[in-house]
Amino acid sequence: MNKQIDQQAADNIRALAVAMVEKASSGHPGGPMGGADFMHILYSEFFNYDPSDMTWPFRDRFFMDAGHLSTLMYAQYYLLGNYKKDDVANFRQWGSITPGHPEVDVARGVENTSGPLGQGHTMGVGAAIAAKFLKARFGDWMNHKVYGFISDGGVQEEISQGAGRIAGHLGLNNFIMFFDSNDIQLSTSTDEVTTEDTAMKYESWGWKVVTIDGHDHEAIRKALTDANNETEKPTLIIGKTIMGKGCVTADGDKFEGHCESHGQPISNTGADYEKTLLNLGANPESPFDIYEDVQTFYKNLIKEKTAQAAKKKAEIDSWRNENEALAAKLDFFLSGELPELDFSTIEHKAGLATRAASSGVLGYLAENVENMIVSSADLSNSDKTDGFLKKTHAIQKGDFTGSFLQAGVAELTMACIANGLALHGGVIPVVATFFVFSDYMKPAIRLSALQELGVKYVWTHDAFRVGEDGPTHQPIEQEAQIRLLEKLKNHSGDPSFLALRPADSAETSVAWKMALENKSRPTGLILSRQGIKDVEAQGDSRYNEALAAEKGGYLVKEVENPDVVLIANGSEVATLVAAAEILEKENNLKVNIASVISEGVFRLQSKEYQNSIIPKNKPLFGLTAGLPVNLEGLVGDNGKVFGVDHFGYSAPAKVLDDKFGFTGEKVSKQVLEYLKTV
């Protein structure tokens, strides 16, 4: 402990944050100035990691919620050697590795992409669950911690309710969160928007809560020491901090605690840029320097952290030598690889709803994929994830040997937790709810896609055939929304999402195969509530034929020189089969039927293959229980799509099929009307 160095280091972080924002003419300097003391004490005295091996699986993890405080992270990691001077000097610029809001970059210490408030700390809860899950299987030596950093805005976001409830309920004592409570928001002070007792709220969820002066280094040490020693509860450290700590005016007077310093360079406020740098011990002529004594301190610290990690690694090596089989299993989990799976052995009864077929697949996976965690938003007996639950048990406080997470009614929280599970590594996350409630999950789905995480989303009750529950539960526009993500490329240049709507049980098995093999981006399985007539096999094995769905689309019915090609996915494929029977029998037409489980994957195939399935020189007719736009890109300008352009109604599914025109007879008439126009 060196009070002088501690203060210099915190002030160095403050000065760097100020300088980054000033040079970029964009950013948030005030918050990082308030949080600098906590960050320095955390990383210099408590945070366990290996500077020479940043991706070490058993490192502590830091999850930033307040992504606008990115300069706080970049400044701290610059002191630790993870960034160079040019990196921090080019904050928010094209091509820099210091974007305005942090983007996952584990090699430099950034564990998660953050920005949308509330999601960052919820991902941290997910990482803490993953750590507990693995610890229950491999031993108490796996005792790394997960730290979160949240601001007033993150606490106010509704998702904090779900994250706080679940973390407390599960007793995640390995999760420690610092609340940078400075009473200032972007446009107001907090007392203009809230009067809640945050400490009491978290205590009611089962958290250990301590309130400290967030600039008192001794208080920070004690709070972190106690949090690390806590055995039953997650800890919230409420640090009362000052927005813009260290800012001064041109006259040298304090200019702290003002709303103005939240979201703009301090030179645009009542503070003076150069005088503030001088007040913090920085050189205005070279504001991105690390102070000499601070640099010496951190160089020695890096050596100490590396040595500490080496001791921990030696402990782990000893465990490995005594537990070779377990060690091999752990390495396999962490590799992200899959065990050998044979989806062809999964038997399905005839005419199942695809949610029921999915249940059978999940039961198989529960017995063969040991590191899968499945979660449901209080719907396991309806979204049929209970097929998995029946082969394991729910995760509970003090018992993480199960593999099922009962999230309660909290779709967004559940999805963010899944992102955290994936970011931690070693587990395969699956989350489920009704398709219409994917609307609650969109912010997390977007971050799954942006971070390129292999989260599996299971969405059931996929169309208006939900029936009597009515329009609030009947998805119409959701498929169009989700499939847009198949058209959006991630930073690796690939489609950012894989959306799969299988036509029957065999395709459901194939869809799950595709989902599990899709490791670097999220997958959505869109499944029916009602039973679906299975597509007839053309040969000996319907499953083997359905494997063609791995190309995104294929012909489930094929004749030479067809008069028309019918196109659909999901439940509507069976409706097209019924329509085709009428068209062939009563109208002497030759009909091909294409099942396009994923337009995104289909578009990745060769032009020759695409044209062999959906030839442009033939009449093309699409059928979708969602918005017509779902298939308009496939049928083209000369084709026709029959879909739904209105909300649903409350009535039995078969009645809605008839009223909306989704019967074989009515679709056949639509096709005939279309053929008159070509």
XYZ file of C-alpha atoms in Angstrom:
678
model
C 0.000 0.000 0.000
C 1.353 3.373 -1.047
C -1.092 6.244 -0.599
C 0.910 8.564 -2.805
C 1.146 6.099 -5.699
C -2.514 5.139 -5.309
C -3.572 8.756 -5.643
C -1.211 9.400 -8.534
C -2.500 6.330 -10.370
C -6.137 7.334 -9.907
C -5.353 10.877 -11.029
C -3.440 9.512 -14.028
C -6.558 7.571 -15.038
C -8.615 10.753 -14.650
C -6.228 12.801 -16.752
C -6.123 10.185 -19.496
C -9.920 10.035 -19.617
C -10.125 13.813 -19.875
C -7.483 13.907 -22.606
C -9.077 11.129 -24.664
C -12.439 12.852 -24.745
C -10.918 16.256 -25.396
C -8.886 15.049 -28.382
C -11.830 13.163 -29.839
C -14.209 16.075 -29.161
C -16.613 13.338 -28.111
C -17.217 11.143 -25.107
C -17.981 11.030 -21.399
C -15.202 12.298 -19.096
C -17.060 12.927 -15.818
C -17.953 9.355 -14.921
C -14.470 7.886 -15.478
C -13.054 10.612 -13.245
C -15.377 9.432 -10.487
C -14.659 5.726 -10.913
C -10.872 5.959 -11.190
C -10.147 5.198 -7.524
C -12.129 1.963 -7.546
C -10.565 0.764 -10.787
C -7.019 1.318 -9.589
C -7.557 -0.439 -6.251
C -9.423 -3.320 -7.916
C -6.799 -4.012 -10.565
C -3.731 -3.344 -8.445
C -4.770 -5.332 -5.374
C -7.641 -7.723 -6.062
C -7.980 -8.641 -9.725
C -6.399 -11.988 -10.596
C -5.297 -12.592 -14.159
C -2.192 -13.408 -16.173
C -0.795 -10.425 -18.115
C 1.134 -12.872 -20.289
C -1.950 -14.985 -21.026
C -4.988 -12.727 -21.240
C -7.325 -15.502 -22.387
C -6.466 -17.752 -19.436
C -9.826 -19.420 -18.709
C -9.499 -19.124 -14.932
C -8.893 -15.386 -14.768
C -11.121 -12.976 -12.917
C -13.458 -11.128 -15.250
C -14.597 -7.528 -15.368
C -17.944 -6.716 -16.991
C -18.566 -3.073 -17.754
C -22.209 -2.052 -17.822
C -21.742 1.679 -18.314
C -20.149 1.449 -21.743
C -19.987 5.234 -22.024
C -17.246 5.011 -19.383
C -14.972 3.273 -21.878
C -12.135 5.710 -21.226
C -12.027 4.443 -17.642
C -11.248 0.971 -18.952
C -8.843 2.087 -21.659
C -6.901 4.274 -19.219
C -6.672 1.478 -16.627
C -5.645 -1.098 -19.217
C -3.119 1.349 -20.675
C -1.437 1.473 -17.263
C -1.447 -2.331 -17.305
C 0.223 -2.427 -20.711
C -2.774 -3.665 -22.705
C -2.933 -0.519 -24.842
C -0.282 1.765 -26.281
C -0.184 5.545 -26.153
C -1.389 5.817 -29.760
C -4.368 3.622 -28.930
C -5.679 5.916 -26.216
C -4.783 9.006 -28.245
C -6.974 7.732 -31.105
C -10.047 7.149 -28.977
C -13.257 6.951 -31.057
C -11.392 7.233 -34.384
C -11.656 5.113 -37.519
C -9.525 1.993 -37.277
C -8.663 2.455 -33.611
C -8.973 -0.331 -31.035
C -10.524 2.110 -28.562
C -14.100 2.574 -29.803
C -16.546 4.927 -28.120
C -18.208 2.057 -26.288
C -16.166 -1.051 -25.433
C -16.316 -3.966 -27.851
C -15.312 -7.408 -26.670
C -11.524 -7.765 -26.946
C -10.345 -10.328 -24.419
C -6.712 -9.993 -25.451
C -6.793 -6.440 -24.059
C -9.038 -7.150 -21.089
C -12.416 -6.160 -22.537
C -14.718 -9.066 -21.673
C -17.936 -7.758 -23.200
C -19.426 -5.282 -25.603
C -21.409 -2.704 -23.663
C -23.333 0.447 -24.315
C -27.036 -0.375 -23.983
C -27.306 0.170 -20.239
C -28.217 -2.778 -18.037
C -26.909 -5.473 -20.338
C -23.256 -5.410 -19.295
C -23.767 -6.333 -15.642
C -26.395 -8.905 -16.617
C -23.834 -10.589 -18.847
C -21.609 -10.572 -15.767
C -24.311 -12.485 -13.883
C -24.285 -15.018 -16.711
C -20.512 -15.379 -16.484
C -20.801 -15.922 -12.726
C -23.365 -18.679 -13.311
C -21.031 -20.313 -15.837
C -18.189 -20.197 -13.319
C -20.381 -21.819 -10.647
C -21.574 -24.455 -13.135
C -18.000 -25.426 -14.003
C -16.824 -25.270 -10.396
C -19.533 -27.752 -9.410
C -18.103 -30.203 -11.939
C -14.374 -29.672 -11.590
C -13.627 -28.532 -8.053
C -13.293 -25.652 -5.632
C -9.937 -24.629 -7.090
C -11.990 -22.911 -9.789
C -12.642 -19.860 -7.625
C -12.207 -16.880 -9.922
C -14.427 -13.856 -9.430
C -16.626 -11.837 -11.760
C -16.711 -8.070 -11.199
C -19.335 -5.723 -12.550
C -19.363 -1.954 -12.847
C -22.713 -0.192 -13.071
C -23.925 3.392 -13.112
C -27.133 5.147 -12.116
C -28.533 4.564 -15.596
C -27.840 0.833 -15.480
C -29.519 0.540 -12.092
C -32.581 2.305 -13.500
C -32.862 0.120 -16.601
C -35.607 -2.445 -16.008
C -33.255 -5.335 -16.734
C -31.483 -4.650 -13.421
C -34.587 -6.093 -11.737
C -34.115 -9.443 -13.454
C -30.352 -9.541 -13.007
C -30.584 -8.544 -9.349
C -33.336 -11.041 -8.596
C -31.605 -13.994 -10.248
C -28.132 -13.249 -8.851
C -29.536 -12.962 -5.331
C -31.793 -15.986 -5.698
C -28.888 -18.158 -6.832
C -26.508 -16.811 -4.186
C -23.812 -15.783 -6.673
C -21.164 -14.909 -4.114
C -18.608 -14.918 -6.931
C -20.245 -11.814 -8.416
C -19.116 -8.446 -7.036
C -20.521 -5.235 -8.477
C -19.454 -1.643 -7.967
C -22.231 0.924 -8.318
C -20.703 4.252 -9.313
C -23.332 6.347 -7.544
C -22.598 9.958 -8.391
C -26.233 11.170 -8.487
C -25.734 12.641 -11.966
C -27.152 11.444 -15.271
C -26.708 12.682 -18.808
C -29.455 15.280 -18.722
C -30.562 15.481 -15.083
C -29.567 14.742 -11.540
C -30.913 11.411 -10.289
C -33.221 13.024 -7.751
C -35.305 14.310 -10.652
C -36.144 10.774 -11.784
C -35.979 8.462 -8.775
C -36.346 8.320 -5.003
C -35.883 4.585 -4.551
C -33.607 3.106 -1.902
C -31.172 1.152 -4.072
C -29.473 -0.557 -1.128
C -32.774 -1.781 0.275
C -33.824 -3.016 -3.157
C -30.724 -5.160 -3.613
C -30.866 -6.402 -0.039
C -34.422 -7.568 -0.657
C -33.117 -9.645 -3.564
C -30.605 -11.345 -1.302
C -27.493 -9.277 -1.924
C -24.845 -8.133 0.533
C -24.793 -4.343 0.208
C -22.240 -1.877 1.537
C -22.164 1.870 0.931
C -18.805 3.643 0.923
C -17.056 6.830 -0.099
C -15.979 5.797 -3.589
C -12.857 7.940 -3.370
C -11.666 6.515 -0.035
C -9.084 3.893 -0.903
C -9.216 2.230 2.501
C -12.993 1.931 2.256
C -12.676 0.428 -1.227
C -10.128 -2.104 0.038
C -12.304 -3.167 2.925
C -15.390 -3.478 0.749
C -13.539 -5.607 -1.810
C -11.935 -7.733 0.901
C -15.290 -8.425 2.519
C -16.888 -9.132 -0.854
C -14.189 -11.647 -1.727
C -14.732 -13.365 1.623
C -18.536 -13.510 1.233
C -19.779 -17.104 0.938
C -23.551 -16.760 0.490
C -24.469 -13.664 -1.498
C -23.463 -11.450 -4.405
C -22.115 -8.101 -3.247
C -23.114 -4.604 -4.299
C -20.615 -1.924 -3.359
C -22.364 1.428 -3.602
C -19.551 3.898 -4.099
C -20.640 7.483 -3.568
C -18.494 9.283 -6.096
C -18.234 12.749 -7.589
C -18.913 13.325 -11.279
C -15.897 15.067 -12.784
C -13.702 14.484 -9.726
C -10.626 16.717 -10.109
C -12.088 19.220 -12.583
C -11.215 22.858 -11.921
C -12.012 26.182 -13.531
C -9.540 28.574 -15.098
C -9.264 30.208 -11.669
C -8.437 26.900 -10.029
C -11.794 26.528 -8.300
C -13.387 23.092 -8.126
C -15.878 22.275 -10.866
C -17.162 18.904 -9.718
C -20.517 17.159 -9.519
C -22.009 18.918 -12.519
C -24.249 17.341 -15.138
C -22.350 19.143 -17.907
C -19.259 16.964 -17.531
C -21.190 13.738 -18.157
C -21.305 13.635 -21.942
C -18.979 16.214 -23.494
C -15.361 17.413 -23.353
C -14.752 19.347 -20.158
C -13.644 22.369 -22.180
C -17.288 22.697 -23.217
C -18.287 23.023 -19.565
C -17.346 25.458 -16.840
C -14.087 23.542 -16.279
C -10.747 24.408 -17.843
C -8.981 21.610 -19.738
C -5.357 22.592 -19.121
C -5.870 23.647 -15.510
C -7.665 20.359 -14.825
C -4.762 18.359 -16.273
C -2.329 20.317 -14.155
C -4.516 19.768 -11.089
C -4.308 16.037 -11.763
C -0.526 16.080 -12.163
C -0.502 15.709 -15.952
C 1.470 17.640 -18.549
C -0.932 19.461 -20.915
C 1.782 19.342 -23.586
C 1.831 15.534 -23.429
C -1.457 14.486 -21.847
C -1.263 10.811 -22.806
C 1.860 10.084 -20.774
C 1.870 7.649 -17.891
C 3.345 9.348 -14.839
C 6.866 8.138 -14.139
C 6.202 6.739 -10.660
C 2.925 5.188 -11.801
C 4.661 3.522 -14.730
C 7.269 2.006 -12.423
C 4.549 0.817 -10.042
C 2.537 -0.864 -12.794
C 5.577 -2.502 -14.386
C 6.303 -4.169 -11.063
C 2.621 -4.966 -10.623
C 2.502 -6.787 -13.961
C 5.409 -8.963 -12.828
C 3.607 -9.704 -9.557
C 0.358 -10.595 -11.329
C 2.226 -12.905 -13.706
C 3.944 -14.617 -10.777
C 0.651 -15.003 -8.893
C -0.966 -16.534 -11.970
C 1.969 -18.937 -12.303
C 1.333 -20.165 -8.755
C -2.341 -20.695 -9.551
C -1.442 -22.514 -12.740
C 0.870 -24.793 -10.787
C -2.019 -25.570 -8.440
C -4.205 -26.366 -11.433
C -1.486 -28.541 -12.983
C -1.334 -30.537 -9.773
C -5.092 -31.059 -9.934
C -4.779 -32.080 -13.578
C -2.188 -34.717 -12.775
C -4.434 -36.208 -10.122
C -7.616 -35.973 -12.204
C -6.653 -36.744 -15.790
C -10.126 -37.730 -16.985
C -11.755 -34.658 -15.450
C -9.008 -32.440 -16.842
C -9.584 -33.821 -20.323
C -13.312 -33.162 -19.985
C -12.652 -29.609 -18.816
C -10.370 -28.953 -21.782
C -13.048 -30.335 -24.076
C -15.687 -28.034 -22.585
C -13.408 -25.023 -22.972
C -12.511 -25.940 -26.556
C -16.068 -25.279 -27.697
C -16.085 -28.550 -29.590
C -19.044 -30.922 -29.652
C -19.140 -34.583 -28.736
C -20.061 -37.030 -31.481
C -23.782 -36.711 -32.034
C -26.040 -38.778 -34.273
C -29.262 -36.886 -34.813
C -30.557 -39.629 -37.100
C -31.081 -41.851 -34.049
C -33.653 -39.462 -32.552
C -37.071 -40.917 -33.208
C -40.154 -38.757 -33.568
C -43.785 -39.748 -33.592
C -45.750 -38.804 -36.705
C -47.338 -35.397 -37.026
C -45.647 -33.660 -34.120
C -45.528 -29.958 -33.523
C -41.960 -28.874 -34.147
C -41.769 -27.682 -30.515
C -42.500 -31.307 -29.505
C -39.896 -32.598 -31.932
C -37.460 -30.102 -30.421
C -38.294 -31.529 -26.986
C -37.157 -34.927 -28.172
C -33.914 -33.480 -29.501
C -33.308 -31.649 -26.226
C -33.811 -34.883 -24.310
C -31.124 -36.478 -26.470
C -28.806 -33.497 -25.988
C -29.303 -33.576 -22.209
C -27.814 -37.063 -22.215
C -24.992 -36.337 -24.663
C -23.880 -32.690 -24.259
C -22.812 -32.291 -20.647
C -21.961 -28.592 -20.782
C -25.255 -27.280 -22.117
C -27.310 -24.907 -19.962
C -30.938 -24.523 -21.037
C -33.139 -21.734 -19.727
C -36.797 -20.893 -20.129
C -38.842 -17.822 -19.212
C -41.377 -19.702 -17.080
C -42.536 -21.706 -20.108
C -40.601 -24.966 -20.011
C -43.758 -27.081 -20.160
C -45.042 -25.059 -23.126
C -41.933 -24.262 -25.139
C -41.066 -27.908 -24.444
C -37.609 -27.311 -23.042
C -38.861 -29.647 -20.329
C -37.577 -32.384 -22.624
C -34.166 -31.278 -21.369
C -35.254 -30.518 -17.809
C -36.608 -34.041 -17.320
C -33.093 -35.397 -17.864
C -31.434 -33.030 -15.384
C -32.556 -30.627 -12.656
C -32.716 -26.909 -12.095
C -29.739 -24.881 -10.914
C -30.321 -23.732 -7.353
C -28.495 -21.763 -4.684
C -25.786 -24.020 -3.316
C -26.340 -26.622 -6.043
C -25.057 -25.895 -9.522
C -24.870 -29.548 -10.540
C -28.036 -29.130 -12.607
C -28.135 -27.812 -16.154
C -31.455 -25.981 -16.324
C -31.863 -22.328 -15.380
C -35.361 -21.283 -14.356
C -35.206 -17.619 -15.339
C -38.749 -16.665 -14.410
C -40.665 -14.173 -16.525
C -37.658 -12.184 -17.695
C -36.934 -12.712 -21.388
C -34.396 -9.905 -21.811
C -32.563 -10.812 -18.609
C -32.451 -14.466 -19.640
C -31.029 -13.626 -23.061
C -28.369 -11.319 -21.577
C -27.403 -14.020 -19.093
C -26.984 -16.387 -22.043
C -24.599 -13.893 -23.649
C -22.613 -13.884 -20.404
C -22.545 -17.681 -20.313
C -21.156 -17.694 -23.838
C -18.601 -14.978 -23.076
C -17.302 -16.882 -20.071
C -16.790 -20.012 -22.121
C -17.032 -23.695 -21.318
C -20.817 -23.854 -21.643
C -23.373 -23.855 -24.471
C -26.337 -21.576 -23.662
C -29.893 -22.198 -24.861
C -32.813 -19.880 -24.036
C -36.488 -20.342 -24.828
C -39.783 -18.473 -24.885
C -42.735 -17.824 -27.192
C -41.762 -16.290 -30.534
C -43.907 -13.204 -29.999
C -41.891 -12.461 -26.862
C -38.683 -12.332 -28.855
C -39.654 -8.655 -28.934
C -38.577 -8.461 -25.290
C -35.213 -10.007 -26.220
C -34.180 -7.929 -29.229
C -31.527 -5.793 -27.454
C -29.757 -8.941 -26.244
C -30.184 -10.728 -29.572
C -28.488 -7.772 -31.217
C -25.546 -7.986 -28.812
C -25.367 -11.759 -29.368
C -24.964 -10.991 -33.057
C -22.527 -8.111 -32.549
C -20.317 -10.132 -30.204
C -20.551 -13.222 -32.453
C -21.786 -15.496 -29.685
C -23.165 -18.988 -30.266
C -26.310 -18.535 -28.178
C -29.219 -20.783 -29.200
C -32.653 -19.141 -29.104
C -35.696 -21.429 -29.064
C -38.911 -19.652 -30.050
C -42.144 -21.615 -30.084
C -45.758 -20.755 -30.905
C -44.469 -19.403 -34.174
C -47.583 -18.088 -35.948
C -51.221 -17.045 -35.731
C -51.987 -20.730 -35.156
C -51.403 -20.057 -31.469
C -55.159 -19.660 -31.813
C -57.364 -18.754 -28.898
C -54.693 -16.721 -27.098
C -55.295 -14.055 -29.703
C -53.254 -11.269 -31.284
C -51.094 -10.486 -28.239
C -49.603 -13.982 -28.510
C -49.719 -14.486 -32.277
C -46.471 -13.510 -34.017
C -46.977 -11.907 -37.414
C -44.072 -9.499 -37.920
C -41.480 -11.272 -35.738
C -40.063 -13.558 -38.415
C -39.431 -10.622 -40.716
C -37.593 -8.828 -37.918
C -35.418 -11.801 -37.055
C -34.612 -12.623 -40.671
C -33.296 -9.103 -41.180
C -30.375 -10.162 -38.988
C -29.539 -12.830 -41.572
C -29.000 -9.954 -44.011
C -26.849 -7.980 -41.560
C -23.157 -8.846 -41.583
C -21.082 -9.004 -38.415
C -17.558 -7.639 -38.171
C -16.199 -10.938 -39.457
C -18.132 -10.382 -42.665
C -20.591 -13.212 -42.087
C -24.377 -13.101 -41.694
C -24.833 -12.067 -38.080
C -27.640 -14.518 -37.298
C -28.979 -17.902 -38.350
C -32.791 -18.133 -38.360
C -34.259 -21.622 -38.819
C -37.946 -22.470 -39.193
C -38.202 -26.225 -39.785
C -41.064 -27.808 -41.730
C -41.427 -31.028 -39.716
C -39.757 -33.254 -37.129
C -36.913 -34.355 -39.387
C -36.061 -30.781 -40.264
C -36.224 -29.926 -36.554
C -33.494 -32.469 -35.864
C -31.440 -30.980 -38.697
C -32.101 -27.463 -37.405
C -30.708 -28.424 -34.009
C -27.676 -29.935 -35.724
C -27.138 -26.678 -37.600
C -27.620 -24.655 -34.421
C -25.043 -26.596 -32.423
C -22.512 -26.489 -35.238
C -23.036 -22.723 -35.566
C -20.598 -21.641 -32.856
C -19.608 -18.099 -33.794
C -23.013 -16.459 -34.175
C -26.450 -16.831 -32.606
C -29.142 -19.160 -33.909
C -32.912 -18.925 -33.638
C -35.126 -22.001 -33.932
C -38.688 -20.963 -34.788
C -41.073 -23.768 -33.847
C -44.773 -24.503 -34.125
C -47.330 -24.986 -31.382
C -49.640 -27.162 -33.479
C -48.963 -30.555 -34.974
C -47.683 -30.633 -38.551
C -48.076 -33.400 -41.087
C -44.611 -34.726 -41.845
C -43.139 -34.268 -45.303
C -43.138 -37.642 -47.037
C -39.751 -39.167 -47.684
C -38.836 -39.519 -51.347
C -36.533 -42.418 -50.519
C -35.710 -44.527 -47.461
C -34.875 -41.809 -44.931
C -36.710 -38.556 -44.349
C -33.911 -37.426 -42.014
C -31.226 -37.976 -44.664
C -33.272 -35.992 -47.156
C -33.848 -33.233 -44.603
C -30.077 -32.856 -44.252
C -30.323 -30.871 -47.471
C -31.763 -28.119 -45.267
C -28.161 -27.459 -44.261
C -27.955 -25.580 -47.565
C -30.744 -23.312 -46.393
C -33.296 -24.579 -48.893
C -34.055 -27.710 -50.901
C -36.854 -29.431 -52.776
C -39.132 -31.642 -50.708
C -41.116 -32.451 -53.835
C -39.563 -32.500 -57.284
C -40.725 -33.262 -60.800
C -39.170 -32.538 -64.164
C -40.105 -29.267 -65.835
C -42.602 -28.054 -63.211
C -45.391 -25.656 -64.095
C -44.937 -23.819 -60.800
C -42.572 -23.860 -57.825
C -44.135 -23.392 -54.415
C -41.942 -21.960 -51.637
C -42.378 -21.877 -47.858
C -40.821 -22.776 -44.541
C -42.185 -24.163 -41.289
C -45.829 -25.146 -41.027
C -46.678 -23.760 -44.448
C -44.673 -26.440 -46.232
C -47.289 -29.013 -45.226
C -50.009 -26.642 -46.457
C -48.240 -26.422 -49.822
C -48.080 -30.208 -49.998
C -51.849 -30.319 -49.532
C -52.308 -27.624 -52.174
C -50.026 -29.419 -54.607
C -52.086 -32.588 -54.324
C -55.150 -30.631 -55.436
C -53.311 -28.837 -58.229
C -51.938 -32.085 -59.609
C -55.112 -34.118 -59.252
C -57.701 -31.552 -60.282
C -55.719 -29.200 -62.519
C -53.123 -31.539 -64.031
C -50.270 -29.248 -63.006
C -46.711 -30.299 -62.288
C -45.514 -28.837 -58.978
C -42.210 -28.515 -57.145
C -42.086 -27.531 -53.455
C -39.086 -25.819 -51.873
C -38.589 -25.764 -48.124
C -36.343 -22.803 -47.313
C -35.470 -23.118 -43.644
C -33.035 -20.183 -43.855
C -32.853 -17.680 -46.681
C -29.577 -16.434 -45.208
C -27.872 -19.804 -45.616
C -29.566 -20.400 -48.972
C -28.078 -17.167 -50.310
C -24.593 -18.412 -49.417
C -24.921 -21.305 -51.858
C -23.777 -21.159 -55.469
C -26.018 -19.418 -57.962
C -26.352 -22.734 -59.760
C -27.685 -24.441 -56.661
C -30.060 -21.605 -55.846
C -31.434 -21.678 -59.380
C -31.851 -25.446 -59.266
C -34.180 -25.062 -56.284
C -35.911 -21.803 -57.214
C -35.531 -21.346 -60.984
C -36.069 -17.781 -62.134
C -37.663 -18.928 -65.385
C -40.571 -20.607 -63.622
C -43.656 -19.194 -61.909
C -42.878 -18.856 -58.198
C -45.456 -18.789 -55.407
C -44.599 -18.278 -51.750
C -46.707 -18.983 -48.671
C -45.914 -17.528 -45.253
C -47.882 -17.178 -42.035
C -45.989 -13.959 -41.455
C -45.534 -10.784 -43.450
C -45.201 -11.361 -47.215
C -41.745 -9.771 -47.111
C -40.495 -13.029 -45.558
C -40.459 -14.630 -49.029
C -40.547 -11.728 -51.469
C -36.786 -11.844 -51.949
C -37.043 -15.488 -52.994
C -39.943 -15.252 -55.457
C -38.754 -12.019 -57.079
C -40.746 -9.363 -58.887
C -42.625 -11.812 -61.080
C -43.584 -14.151 -58.278
C -46.362 -13.900 -55.732
C -46.372 -14.293 -51.966
C -49.505 -15.018 -49.995
C -48.991 -13.974 -46.398
C -50.559 -12.146 -43.485
C -50.574 -8.357 -43.385
C -52.716 -7.891 -40.294
C -52.747 -8.859 -36.625
C -54.338 -12.146 -35.640
C -57.610 -12.876 -33.869
C -58.711 -15.094 -31.015
C -60.118 -18.365 -32.376
C -59.119 -22.029 -32.733
C -56.135 -22.571 -35.029
C -58.117 -24.483 -37.671
C -60.699 -21.711 -37.805
C -57.951 -19.132 -38.310
C -56.366 -21.267 -41.046
C -59.680 -21.241 -42.859
C -60.468 -17.570 -42.259
C -56.989 -16.413 -43.274
C -56.832 -18.706 -46.322
C -54.224 -21.172 -45.098
C -55.800 -24.457 -46.176
C -54.671 -26.654 -49.038
C -57.859 -25.881 -50.970
C -57.694 -22.113 -50.539
C -53.973 -21.953 -51.280
C -54.490 -24.001 -54.462
C -56.986 -21.373 -55.606
C -54.452 -18.632 -54.853
C -51.902 -20.454 -57.005
C -54.343 -20.811 -59.872
C -55.206 -17.113 -59.720
C -51.516 -16.280 -59.791
C -50.847 -18.566 -62.771
C -53.446 -16.656 -64.762
C -51.199 -13.590 -64.506
C -47.984 -15.175 -65.835
